[in-house]
Tab-separated table of C-alpha atoms and ligand atoms in Angstrom:
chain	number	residue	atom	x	y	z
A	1	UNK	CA	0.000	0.000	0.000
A	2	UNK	CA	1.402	3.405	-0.997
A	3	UNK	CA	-1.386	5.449	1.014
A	4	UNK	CA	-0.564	6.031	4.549
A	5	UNK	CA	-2.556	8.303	6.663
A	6	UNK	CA	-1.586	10.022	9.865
A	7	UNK	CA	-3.987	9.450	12.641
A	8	UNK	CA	-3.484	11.798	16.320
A	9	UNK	CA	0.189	11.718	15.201
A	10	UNK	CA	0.069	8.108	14.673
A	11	UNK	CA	0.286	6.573	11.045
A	12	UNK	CA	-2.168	3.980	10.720
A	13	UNK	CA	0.779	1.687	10.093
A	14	UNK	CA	1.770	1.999	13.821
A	15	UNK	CA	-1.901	1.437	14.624
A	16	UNK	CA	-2.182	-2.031	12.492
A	17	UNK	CA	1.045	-3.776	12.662
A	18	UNK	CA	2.182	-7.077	11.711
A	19	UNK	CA	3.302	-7.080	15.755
A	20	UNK	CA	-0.422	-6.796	16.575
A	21	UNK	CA	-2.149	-8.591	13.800
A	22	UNK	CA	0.595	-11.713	14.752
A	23	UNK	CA	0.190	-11.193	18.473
A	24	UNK	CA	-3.723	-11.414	18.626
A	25	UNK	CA	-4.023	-13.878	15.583
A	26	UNK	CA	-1.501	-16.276	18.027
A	27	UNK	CA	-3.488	-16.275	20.872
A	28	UNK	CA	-6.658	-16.897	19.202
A	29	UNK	CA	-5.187	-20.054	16.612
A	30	UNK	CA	-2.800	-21.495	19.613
A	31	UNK	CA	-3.778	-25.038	21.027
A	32	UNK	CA	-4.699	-24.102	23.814
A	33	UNK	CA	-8.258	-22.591	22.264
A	34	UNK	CA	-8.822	-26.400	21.369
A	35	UNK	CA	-10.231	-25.373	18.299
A	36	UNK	CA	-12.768	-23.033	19.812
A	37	UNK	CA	-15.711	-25.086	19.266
A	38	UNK	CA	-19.202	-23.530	20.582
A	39	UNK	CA	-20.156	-25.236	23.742
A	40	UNK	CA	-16.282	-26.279	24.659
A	41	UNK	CA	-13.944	-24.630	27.493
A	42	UNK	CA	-11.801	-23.744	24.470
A	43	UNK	CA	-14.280	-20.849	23.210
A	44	UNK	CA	-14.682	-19.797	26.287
A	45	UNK	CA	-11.071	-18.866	26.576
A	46	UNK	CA	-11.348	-17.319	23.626
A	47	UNK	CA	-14.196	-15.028	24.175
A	48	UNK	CA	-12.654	-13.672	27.646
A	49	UNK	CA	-9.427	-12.937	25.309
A	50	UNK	CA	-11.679	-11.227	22.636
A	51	UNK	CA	-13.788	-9.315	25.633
A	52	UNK	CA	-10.522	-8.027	27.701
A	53	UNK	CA	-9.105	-6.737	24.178
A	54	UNK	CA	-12.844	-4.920	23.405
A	55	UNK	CA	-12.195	-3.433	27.075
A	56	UNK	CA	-8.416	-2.405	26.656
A	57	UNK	CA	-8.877	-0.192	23.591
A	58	UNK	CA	-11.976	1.092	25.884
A	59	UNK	CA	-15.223	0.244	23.747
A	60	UNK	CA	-19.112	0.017	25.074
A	61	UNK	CA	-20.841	-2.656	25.845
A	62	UNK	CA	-23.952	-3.109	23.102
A	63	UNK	CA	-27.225	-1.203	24.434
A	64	UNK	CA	-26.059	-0.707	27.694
A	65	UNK	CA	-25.933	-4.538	28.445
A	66	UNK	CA	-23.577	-5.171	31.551
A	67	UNK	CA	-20.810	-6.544	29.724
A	68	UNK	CA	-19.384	-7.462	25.919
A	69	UNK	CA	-20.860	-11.259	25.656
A	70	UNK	CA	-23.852	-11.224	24.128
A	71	UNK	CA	-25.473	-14.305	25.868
A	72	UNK	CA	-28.432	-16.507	24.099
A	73	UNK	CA	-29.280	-20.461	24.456
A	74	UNK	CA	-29.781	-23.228	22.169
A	75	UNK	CA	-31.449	-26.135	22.962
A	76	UNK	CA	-29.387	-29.513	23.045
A	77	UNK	CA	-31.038	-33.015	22.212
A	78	UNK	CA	-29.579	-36.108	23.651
A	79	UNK	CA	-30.898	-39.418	21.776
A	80	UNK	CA	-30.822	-41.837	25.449
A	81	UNK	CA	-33.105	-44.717	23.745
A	82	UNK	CA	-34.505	-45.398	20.457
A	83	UNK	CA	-36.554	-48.211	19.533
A	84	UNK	CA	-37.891	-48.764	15.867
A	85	UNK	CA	-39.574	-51.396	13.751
A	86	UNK	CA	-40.113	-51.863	10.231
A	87	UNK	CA	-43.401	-54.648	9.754
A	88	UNK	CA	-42.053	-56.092	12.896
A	89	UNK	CA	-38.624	-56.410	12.227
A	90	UNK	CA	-36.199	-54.726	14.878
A	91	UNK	CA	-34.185	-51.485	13.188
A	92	UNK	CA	-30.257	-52.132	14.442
A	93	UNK	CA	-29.553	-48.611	16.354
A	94	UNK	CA	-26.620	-48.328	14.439
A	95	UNK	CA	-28.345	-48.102	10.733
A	96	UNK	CA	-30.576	-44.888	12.641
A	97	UNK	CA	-30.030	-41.850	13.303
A	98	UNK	CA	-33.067	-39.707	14.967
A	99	UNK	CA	-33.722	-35.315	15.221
A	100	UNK	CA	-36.004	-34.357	17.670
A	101	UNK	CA	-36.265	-31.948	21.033
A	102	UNK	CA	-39.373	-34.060	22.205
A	103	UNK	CA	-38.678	-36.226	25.313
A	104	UNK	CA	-40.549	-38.932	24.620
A	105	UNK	CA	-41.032	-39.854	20.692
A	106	UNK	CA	-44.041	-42.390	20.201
A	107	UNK	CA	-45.565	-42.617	16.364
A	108	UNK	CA	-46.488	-45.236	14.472
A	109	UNK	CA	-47.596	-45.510	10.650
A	110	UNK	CA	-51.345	-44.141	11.947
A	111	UNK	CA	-49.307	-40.868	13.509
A	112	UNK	CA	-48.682	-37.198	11.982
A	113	UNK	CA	-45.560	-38.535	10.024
A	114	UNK	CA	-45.009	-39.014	6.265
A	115	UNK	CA	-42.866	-41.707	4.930
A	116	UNK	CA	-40.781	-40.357	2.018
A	117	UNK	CA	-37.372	-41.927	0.825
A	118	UNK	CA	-34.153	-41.747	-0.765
A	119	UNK	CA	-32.959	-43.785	-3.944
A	120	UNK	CA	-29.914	-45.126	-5.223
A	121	UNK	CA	-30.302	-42.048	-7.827
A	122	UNK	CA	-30.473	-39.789	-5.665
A	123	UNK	CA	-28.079	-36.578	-4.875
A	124	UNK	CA	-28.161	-37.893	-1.186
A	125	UNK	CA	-26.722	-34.301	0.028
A	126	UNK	CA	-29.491	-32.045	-1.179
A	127	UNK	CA	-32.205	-35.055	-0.251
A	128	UNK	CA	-30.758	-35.148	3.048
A	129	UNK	CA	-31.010	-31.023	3.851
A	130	UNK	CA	-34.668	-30.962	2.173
A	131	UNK	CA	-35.533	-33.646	4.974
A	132	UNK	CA	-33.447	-32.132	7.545
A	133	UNK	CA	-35.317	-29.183	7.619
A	134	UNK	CA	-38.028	-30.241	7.229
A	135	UNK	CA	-40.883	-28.873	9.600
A	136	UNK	CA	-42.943	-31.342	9.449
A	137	UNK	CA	-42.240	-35.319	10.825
A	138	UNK	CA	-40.548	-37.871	8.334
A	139	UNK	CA	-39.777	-40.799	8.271
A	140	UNK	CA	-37.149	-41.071	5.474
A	141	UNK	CA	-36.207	-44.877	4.190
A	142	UNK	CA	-32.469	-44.336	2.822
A	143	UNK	CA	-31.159	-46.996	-0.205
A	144	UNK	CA	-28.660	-49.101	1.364
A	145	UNK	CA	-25.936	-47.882	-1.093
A	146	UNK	CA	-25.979	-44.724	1.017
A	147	UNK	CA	-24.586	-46.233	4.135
A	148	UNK	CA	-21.572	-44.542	3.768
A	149	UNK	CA	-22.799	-41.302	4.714
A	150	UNK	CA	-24.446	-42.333	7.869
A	151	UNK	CA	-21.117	-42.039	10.537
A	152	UNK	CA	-21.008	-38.152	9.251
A	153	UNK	CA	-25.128	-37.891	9.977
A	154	UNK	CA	-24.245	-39.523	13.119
A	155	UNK	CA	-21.983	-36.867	13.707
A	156	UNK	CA	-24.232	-33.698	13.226
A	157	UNK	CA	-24.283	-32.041	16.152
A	158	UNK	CA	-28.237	-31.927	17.988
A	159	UNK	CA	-28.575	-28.532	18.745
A	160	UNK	CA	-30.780	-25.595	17.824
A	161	UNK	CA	-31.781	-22.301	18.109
A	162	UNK	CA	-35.491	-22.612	17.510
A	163	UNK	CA	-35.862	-26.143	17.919
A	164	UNK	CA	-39.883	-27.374	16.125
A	165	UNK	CA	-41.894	-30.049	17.608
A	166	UNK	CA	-41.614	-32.080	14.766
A	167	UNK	CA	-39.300	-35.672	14.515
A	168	UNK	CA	-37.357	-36.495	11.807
A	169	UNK	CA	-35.887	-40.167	11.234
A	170	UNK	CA	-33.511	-41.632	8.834
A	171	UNK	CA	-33.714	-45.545	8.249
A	172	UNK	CA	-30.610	-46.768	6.327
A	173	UNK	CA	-30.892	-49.920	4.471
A	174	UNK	CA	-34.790	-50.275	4.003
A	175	UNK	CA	-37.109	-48.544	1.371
A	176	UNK	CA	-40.129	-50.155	2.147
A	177	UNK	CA	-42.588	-49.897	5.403
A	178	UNK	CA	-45.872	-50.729	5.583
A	179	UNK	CA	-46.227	-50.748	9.582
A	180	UNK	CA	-43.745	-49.407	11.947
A	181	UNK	CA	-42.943	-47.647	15.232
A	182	UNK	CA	-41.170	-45.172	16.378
A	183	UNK	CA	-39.921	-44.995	20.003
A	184	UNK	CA	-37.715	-42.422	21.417
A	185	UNK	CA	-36.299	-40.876	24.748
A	186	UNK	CA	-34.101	-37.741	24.334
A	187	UNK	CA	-32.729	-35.860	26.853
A	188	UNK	CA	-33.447	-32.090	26.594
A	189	UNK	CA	-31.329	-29.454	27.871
A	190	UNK	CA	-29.936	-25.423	27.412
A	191	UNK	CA	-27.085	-24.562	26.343
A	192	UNK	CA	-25.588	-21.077	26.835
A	193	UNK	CA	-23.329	-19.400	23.987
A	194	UNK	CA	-22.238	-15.882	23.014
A	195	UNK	CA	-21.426	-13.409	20.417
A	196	UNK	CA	-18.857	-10.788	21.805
A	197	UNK	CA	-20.157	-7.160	21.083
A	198	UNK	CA	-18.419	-3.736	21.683
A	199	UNK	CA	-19.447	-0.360	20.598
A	200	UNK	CA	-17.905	2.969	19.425
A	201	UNK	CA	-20.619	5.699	19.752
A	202	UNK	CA	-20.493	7.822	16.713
A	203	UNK	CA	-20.211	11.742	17.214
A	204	UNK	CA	-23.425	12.916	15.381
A	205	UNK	CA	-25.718	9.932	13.691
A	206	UNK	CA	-25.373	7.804	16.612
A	207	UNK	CA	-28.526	6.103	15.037
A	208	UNK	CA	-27.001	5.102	12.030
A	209	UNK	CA	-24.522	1.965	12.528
A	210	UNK	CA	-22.102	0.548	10.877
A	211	UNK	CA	-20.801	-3.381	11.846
A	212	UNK	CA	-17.749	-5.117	11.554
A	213	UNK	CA	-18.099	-9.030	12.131
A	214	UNK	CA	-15.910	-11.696	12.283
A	215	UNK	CA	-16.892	-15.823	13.566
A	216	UNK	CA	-14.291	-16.566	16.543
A	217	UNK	CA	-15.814	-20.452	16.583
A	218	UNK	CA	-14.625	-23.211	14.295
A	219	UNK	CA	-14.242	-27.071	14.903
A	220	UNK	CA	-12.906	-27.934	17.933
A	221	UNK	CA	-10.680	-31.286	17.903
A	222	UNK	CA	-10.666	-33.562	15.432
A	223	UNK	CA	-9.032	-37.343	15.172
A	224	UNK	CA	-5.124	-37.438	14.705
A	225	UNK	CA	-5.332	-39.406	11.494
A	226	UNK	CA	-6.887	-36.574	10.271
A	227	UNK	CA	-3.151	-34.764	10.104
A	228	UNK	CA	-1.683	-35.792	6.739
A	229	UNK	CA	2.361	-36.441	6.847
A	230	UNK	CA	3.670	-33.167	5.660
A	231	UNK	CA	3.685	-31.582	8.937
A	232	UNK	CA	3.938	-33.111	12.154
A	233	UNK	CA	0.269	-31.871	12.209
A	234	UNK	CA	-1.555	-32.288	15.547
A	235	UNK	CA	-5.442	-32.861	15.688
A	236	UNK	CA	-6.356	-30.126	16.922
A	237	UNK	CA	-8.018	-27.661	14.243
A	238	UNK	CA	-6.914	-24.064	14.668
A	239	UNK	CA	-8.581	-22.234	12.362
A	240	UNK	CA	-6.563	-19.607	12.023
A	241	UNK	CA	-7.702	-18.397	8.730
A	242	UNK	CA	-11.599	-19.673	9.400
A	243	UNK	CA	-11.992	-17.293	11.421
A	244	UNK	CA	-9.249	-15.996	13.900
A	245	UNK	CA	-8.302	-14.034	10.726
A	246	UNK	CA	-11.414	-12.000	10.721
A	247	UNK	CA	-11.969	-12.050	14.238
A	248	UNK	CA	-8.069	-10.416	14.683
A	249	UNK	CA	-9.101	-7.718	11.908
A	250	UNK	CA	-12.515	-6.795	14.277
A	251	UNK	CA	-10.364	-6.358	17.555
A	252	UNK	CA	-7.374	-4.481	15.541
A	253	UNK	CA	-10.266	-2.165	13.643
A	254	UNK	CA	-11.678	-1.373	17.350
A	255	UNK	CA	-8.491	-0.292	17.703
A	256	UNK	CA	-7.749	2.197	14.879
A	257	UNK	CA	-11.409	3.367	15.040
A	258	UNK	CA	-10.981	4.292	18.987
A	259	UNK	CA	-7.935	5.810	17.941
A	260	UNK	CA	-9.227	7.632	15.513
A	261	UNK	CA	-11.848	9.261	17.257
A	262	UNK	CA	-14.047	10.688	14.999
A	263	UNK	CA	-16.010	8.751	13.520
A	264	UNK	CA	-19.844	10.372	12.916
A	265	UNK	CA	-21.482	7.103	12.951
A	266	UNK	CA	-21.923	4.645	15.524
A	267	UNK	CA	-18.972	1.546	14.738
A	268	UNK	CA	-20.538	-2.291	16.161
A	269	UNK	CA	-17.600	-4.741	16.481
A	270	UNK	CA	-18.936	-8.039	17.067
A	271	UNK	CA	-17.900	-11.586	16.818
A	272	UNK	CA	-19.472	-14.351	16.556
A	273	UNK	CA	-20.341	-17.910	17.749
A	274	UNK	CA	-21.640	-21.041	16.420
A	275	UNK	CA	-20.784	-19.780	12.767
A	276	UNK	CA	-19.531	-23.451	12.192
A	277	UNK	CA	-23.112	-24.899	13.636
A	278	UNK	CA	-25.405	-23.516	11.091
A	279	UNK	CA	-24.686	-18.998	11.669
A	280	UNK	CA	-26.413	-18.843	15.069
A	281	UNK	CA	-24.640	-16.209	16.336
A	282	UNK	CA	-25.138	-14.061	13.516
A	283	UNK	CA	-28.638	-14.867	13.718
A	284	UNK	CA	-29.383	-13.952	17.152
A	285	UNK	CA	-27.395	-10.072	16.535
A	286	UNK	CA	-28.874	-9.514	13.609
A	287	UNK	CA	-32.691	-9.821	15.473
A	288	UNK	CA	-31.101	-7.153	18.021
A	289	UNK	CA	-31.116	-4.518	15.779
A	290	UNK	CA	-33.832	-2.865	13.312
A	291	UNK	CA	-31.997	-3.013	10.094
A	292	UNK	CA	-33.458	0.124	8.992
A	293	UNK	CA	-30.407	1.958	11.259
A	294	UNK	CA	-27.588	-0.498	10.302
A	295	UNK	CA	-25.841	1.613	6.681
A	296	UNK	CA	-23.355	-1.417	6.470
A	297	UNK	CA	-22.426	-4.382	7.391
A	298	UNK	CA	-18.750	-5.720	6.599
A	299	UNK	CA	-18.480	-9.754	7.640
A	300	UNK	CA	-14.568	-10.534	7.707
A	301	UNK	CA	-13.858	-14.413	7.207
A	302	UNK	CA	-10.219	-15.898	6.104
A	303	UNK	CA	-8.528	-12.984	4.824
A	304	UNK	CA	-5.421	-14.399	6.150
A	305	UNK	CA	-3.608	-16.099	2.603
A	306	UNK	CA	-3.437	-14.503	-0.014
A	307	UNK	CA	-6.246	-14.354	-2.945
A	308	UNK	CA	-6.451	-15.962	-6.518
A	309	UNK	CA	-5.438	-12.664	-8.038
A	310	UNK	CA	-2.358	-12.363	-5.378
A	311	UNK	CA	-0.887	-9.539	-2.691
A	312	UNK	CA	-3.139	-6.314	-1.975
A	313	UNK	CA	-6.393	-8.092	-3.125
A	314	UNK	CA	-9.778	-9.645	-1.465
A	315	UNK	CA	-13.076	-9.967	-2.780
A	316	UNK	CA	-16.598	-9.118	-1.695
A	317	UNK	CA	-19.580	-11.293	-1.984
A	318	UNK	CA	-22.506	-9.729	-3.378
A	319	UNK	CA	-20.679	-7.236	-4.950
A	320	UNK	CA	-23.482	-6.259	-7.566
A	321	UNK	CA	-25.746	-5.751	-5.106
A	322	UNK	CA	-25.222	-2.293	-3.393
A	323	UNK	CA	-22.395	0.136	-4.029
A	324	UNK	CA	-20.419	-0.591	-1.232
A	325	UNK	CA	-17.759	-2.269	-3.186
A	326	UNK	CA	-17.581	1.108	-5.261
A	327	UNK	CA	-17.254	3.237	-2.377
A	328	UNK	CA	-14.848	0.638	-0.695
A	329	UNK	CA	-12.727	1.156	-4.523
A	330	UNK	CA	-13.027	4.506	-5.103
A	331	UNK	CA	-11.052	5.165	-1.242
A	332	UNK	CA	-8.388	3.537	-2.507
A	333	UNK	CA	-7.463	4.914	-5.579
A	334	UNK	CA	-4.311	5.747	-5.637
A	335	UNK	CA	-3.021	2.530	-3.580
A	336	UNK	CA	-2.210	-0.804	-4.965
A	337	UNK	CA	-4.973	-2.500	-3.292
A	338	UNK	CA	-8.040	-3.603	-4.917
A	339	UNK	CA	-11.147	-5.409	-4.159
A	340	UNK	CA	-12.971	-7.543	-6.646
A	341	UNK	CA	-16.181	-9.281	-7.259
A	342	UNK	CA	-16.874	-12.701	-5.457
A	343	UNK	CA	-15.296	-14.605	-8.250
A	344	UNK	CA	-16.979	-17.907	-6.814
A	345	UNK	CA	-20.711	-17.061	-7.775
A	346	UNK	CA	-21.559	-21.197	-7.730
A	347	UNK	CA	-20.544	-21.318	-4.347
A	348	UNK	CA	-23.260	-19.195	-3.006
A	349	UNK	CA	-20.813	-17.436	-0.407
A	350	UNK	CA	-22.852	-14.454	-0.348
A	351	UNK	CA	-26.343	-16.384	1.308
A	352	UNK	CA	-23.656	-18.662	2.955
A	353	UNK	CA	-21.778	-16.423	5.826
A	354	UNK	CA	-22.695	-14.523	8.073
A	355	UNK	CA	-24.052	-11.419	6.111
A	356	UNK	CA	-26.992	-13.056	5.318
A	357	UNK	CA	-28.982	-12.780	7.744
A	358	UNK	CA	-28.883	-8.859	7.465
A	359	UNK	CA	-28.665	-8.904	3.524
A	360	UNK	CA	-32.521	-10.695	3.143
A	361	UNK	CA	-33.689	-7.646	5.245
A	362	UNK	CA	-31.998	-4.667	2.885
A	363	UNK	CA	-29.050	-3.902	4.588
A	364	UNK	CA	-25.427	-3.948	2.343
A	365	UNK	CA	-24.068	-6.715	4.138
A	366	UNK	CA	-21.394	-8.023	2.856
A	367	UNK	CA	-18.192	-10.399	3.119
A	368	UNK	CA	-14.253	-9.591	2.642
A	369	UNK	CA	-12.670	-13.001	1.701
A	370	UNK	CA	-9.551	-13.955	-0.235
A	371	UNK	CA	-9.979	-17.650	0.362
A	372	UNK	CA	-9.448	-19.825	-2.377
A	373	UNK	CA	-12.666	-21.394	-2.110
A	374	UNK	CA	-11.709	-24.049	-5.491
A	375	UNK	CA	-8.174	-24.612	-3.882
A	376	UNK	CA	-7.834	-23.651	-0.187
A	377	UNK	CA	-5.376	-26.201	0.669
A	378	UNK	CA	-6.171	-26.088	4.492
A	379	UNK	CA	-9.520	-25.284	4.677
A	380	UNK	CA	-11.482	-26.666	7.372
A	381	UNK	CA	-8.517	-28.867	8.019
A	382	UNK	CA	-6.537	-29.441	11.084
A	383	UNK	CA	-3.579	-27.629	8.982
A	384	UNK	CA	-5.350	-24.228	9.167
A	385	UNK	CA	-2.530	-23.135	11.664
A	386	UNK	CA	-0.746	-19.598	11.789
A	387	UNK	CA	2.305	-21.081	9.978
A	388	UNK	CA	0.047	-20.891	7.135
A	389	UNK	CA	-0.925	-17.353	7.119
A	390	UNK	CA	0.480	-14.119	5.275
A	391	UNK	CA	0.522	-12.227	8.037
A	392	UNK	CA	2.179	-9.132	6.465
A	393	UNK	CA	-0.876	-9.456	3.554
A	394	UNK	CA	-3.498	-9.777	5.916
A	395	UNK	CA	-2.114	-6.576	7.974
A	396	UNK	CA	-2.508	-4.918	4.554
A	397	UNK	CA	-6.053	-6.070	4.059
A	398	UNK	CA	-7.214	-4.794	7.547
A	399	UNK	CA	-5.835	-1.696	6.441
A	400	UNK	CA	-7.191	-1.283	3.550
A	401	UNK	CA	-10.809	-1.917	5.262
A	402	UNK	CA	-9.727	0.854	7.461
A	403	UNK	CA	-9.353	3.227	4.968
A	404	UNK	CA	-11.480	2.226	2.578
A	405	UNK	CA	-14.475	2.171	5.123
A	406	UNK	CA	-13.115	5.788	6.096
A	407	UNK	CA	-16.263	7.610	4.451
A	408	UNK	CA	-18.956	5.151	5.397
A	409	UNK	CA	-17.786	5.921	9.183
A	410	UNK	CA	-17.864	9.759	8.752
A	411	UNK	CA	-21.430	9.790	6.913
A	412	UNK	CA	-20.320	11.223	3.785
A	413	UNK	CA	-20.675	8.040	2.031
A	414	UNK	CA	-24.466	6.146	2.128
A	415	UNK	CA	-24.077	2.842	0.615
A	416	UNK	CA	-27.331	1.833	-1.831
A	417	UNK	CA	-29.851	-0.900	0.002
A	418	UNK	CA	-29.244	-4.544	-1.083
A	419	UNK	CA	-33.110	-5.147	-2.658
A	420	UNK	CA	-34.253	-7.858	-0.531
A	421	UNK	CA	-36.698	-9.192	-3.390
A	422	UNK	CA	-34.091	-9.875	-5.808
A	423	UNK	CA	-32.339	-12.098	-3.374
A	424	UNK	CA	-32.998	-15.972	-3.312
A	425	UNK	CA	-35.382	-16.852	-0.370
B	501	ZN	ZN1	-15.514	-19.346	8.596
C-alpha cells in the first residue's frame, strides 16, 4: 500500500502492525483454544481474550448490556433410547439416526408422520437437507448404497436455536414400510453461547450503525489421522484463517477506530459464535437490531492467505448488489490494493456467511474473503494453523478496510440498500 494516513500523530501503520495482527491472531489459533468449538472450554477462553481486548482499547458494551458477551441459548437433544420397527422387524440402532427436542417420541404408521425416501439415484446431500429441515415429521427410508454417509449424519451435532416439535428419522438400508414404530427418549437441555459485542458511539448519527463481524468459533478437535504427513500436524483444528483471521481484523479495527476518534457514525464490532453450527450467532445479533439503522455491514472471514489474483487483493460477496464495493474502490485509488467481485458465484458465499442474515432484510451486508474457495489447501482442516498465514498481507487487508471504510464511518458516504426481493429466499 502506498497510502498512509496520519492518525493523532500516529500513522495507521503503527496502529495495524504485523506485531499486533501476529500477536492477537496467536493467541486466538494457539492449542490451547482447542479449536474453539461452541459449547467447549476452548471458546470460552477465547471469548474472555476477545472481551478483555474490546475493554483495553476502551469500547461500550452493546445497548447498555452489563458486559461485551452477548449471551443466548440453544437447545441440546440427547438421543438416550430409540426403539424402531419396520413390519415387525427390529431397526439395528446403528443403521438410525433420529432429530427431535421431544422427550418422549411415540408414532407409528397411523401418527402425523409421512414416509418419504431416498434412492440409489439420488443426490443424497441435497435429499438429506430438504428432509433435515423439514418442519414437518418424516420418516425417510435411505437406499442401502448410502450407508456410507451415515457415521457423518451420526456426527451432526443436535442442537438448535429454535428447535420445532416435529421428529425427523432416517432408516438406512430399508425402502419399504408398511407398519412401523417409532420410540424415542431424548434428553433435553440449554445450552448457553455468546457473540462478543463492543461499541464505538459515533459523534453525530449515533442512530445510524455501521458493523464489523468476524466468527471466533470453528471445529474444535478432530481425530489425529486426520493430520496428513507433511507436517507433524496435531489434531487439533486451529482455524486460524476460518476465522481468527477476521476475528483479529474486528479487535485491531476497534483499535484504529478508537484511535481515531471521529467517527460520525456509531462503529458495532462483534464476533461471533456457532458460525460453524449452522450462523447462530449471527442470527441472534442480527434480530437485536432494526436493520433500517444499520448503513453497512462488513463480515470478515479468512482474509489471512493470499487471494487468486495475489498480494493487496480480497473480494466481496454480493458485490453487484449495493455500491459498497464502489465506495470501498473509489477510497483507494491511488493505492495498490483492490477489491474484486466474489469470483466464486456457484458457491453461493454471499447467502452462505454470516451477512446473510442482514442482507434478506436490505441492509449492504457483505463479506471480505480472499480464500481460495476451489483450492484452499487447508480449509477446514486441522492444517489451518498460523504457519500458514500471510501475516504481512493480511495486515494490509485490515488496512485497507480501514481506509477504505473511512467515508462510510464519517457519513459522507451512504451505501445503496441490497433489494431484498431480488435475493434468493
Ligand atoms: Zn468461517
Amino acid at each position: 500500500m502506498i497510502l498512509s494516513f496520519t492518525v493523532n500523530g500516529q500513522s495507521i501503520d503503527k496502529i495495524i502492525s504485523v506485531k499486533e495482527v501476529t500477536r492477537i491472531e496467536k493467541v486466538l489459533s494457539a492449542d490451547d483454544m482447542q479449536g474453539r468449538r461452541t459449547f467447549t472450554p476452548g471458546i470460552d477462553k477465547a471469548s474472555a481474550f476477545i472481551e478483555s481486548e474490546f475493554r483495553k482499547t476502551g469500547l461500550q458494551t452493546f445497548m447498555g448490556a452489563a458486559n461485551f458477551r452477548q449471551g443466548f441459548f440453544m437447545t441440546e437433544s440427547k438421543a438416550t433410547a430409540s426403539k424402531i420397527s419396520i413390519d415387525g422387524k427390529i431397526i439395528n440402532n446403528t443403521q438410525l439416526v433420529s432429530f427431535s427436542y421431544q422427550p418422549e417420541v411415540s408414532l407409528t404408521e397411523k401418527s402425523d408422520i409421512a414416509v418419504v425416501k431416498i434412492n440409489k439415484s439420488d443426490n443424497i446431500g441435497q435429499k438429506f437437507n430438504e428432509y433435515y429441515n423439514s418442519p414437518k415429521s418424516l420418516f425417510v427410508l435411505v437406499d442401502p448404497s448410502f450407508n456410507s454417509v451415515l457415521p457423518n449424519i451420526q456426527h451432526i451435532s443436535r442442537v438448535n436455536a429454535n428447535p420445532g416439535n416435529n421428529t425427523i428419522v432416517f432408516v438406512f438400508g430399508t425402502l419399504e414400510a408398511t407398519t412401523f414404530s417409532i420410540d424415542l427418549t431424548n434428553t433435553i437441555s440449554k445450552k448457553a453461547l455468546n457473540n462478543v459485542v463492543g461499541v464505538l458511539p459515533g459523534k453525530s448519527k449515533r442512530n445510524e450503525f455501521v458493523i464489523f463481524s468476524g466468527h471466533y468459533d470453528h471445529l474444535g478437535v478432530g481425530s489425529p489421522e486426520e493430520g496428513t504427513p507433511h507436517t507433524a500436524v496435531d489434531s487439533i483444528y486451529n482455524g486460524a484463517n476460518d476465522d481468527a483471521a477476521g476475528s483479529t481484523a474486528v479487535i485491531m479495527l476497534a483499535n484504529y477506530f478508537k484511535k481515531q476518534n471521529n467517527n460520525e457514525r456509531t462503529i458495532i464490532f462483534t464476533t461471533f459464535v456457532a458460525e460453524e453450527l449452522g450462523g447462530y450467532g449471527a442470527k441472534y445479533f442480527s434480530k437485536q437490531l432494526s436493520p433500517e439503522k444499520v448503513i453497512a455491514m462488513f463480515n470478515l472471514e479468512m482474509i489471512g492467505t493470499e487471494s487468486k489474483w495475489g498480494k493487496n487483493s480480497a473480494y466481496i460477496t454480493g458485490y453487484e448488489k449495493s455500491d459498497v464495493g464502489e465506495i470501498l474502490q473509489k477510497n483507494l485509488t491511488g493505492s495498490a490494493f483492490t477489491f474484486y467481485p466474489d469470483p466464486y458465484p456457484e458457491q453461493q458465499l454471499f447467502y452462505r456467511s454470516d451477512n446473510a442474515t442482514l442482507a434478506k432484510l436490505g441492509v449492504p451486508a457483505h463479506t471480505i474473503s480472499t480464500s481460495k474457495m476451489d483450492n484452499e489447501a487447508n480449509y477446514h482442516s486441522a492444517h489451518d494453523e498460523i504457519e500458514t498465514l500471510d501475516i504481512n498481507n493480511m495486515t494490509e487487508i485490515i488496512k485497507a478496510i480501514a481506509l477504505s471504510s473511512a467515508t462510510i464511518i464519517s457519513g459522507k458516504d451512504t451505501p445503496s440498500r441490497i433489494d431484498a426481493e431480488q435475493l434468493k429466499k
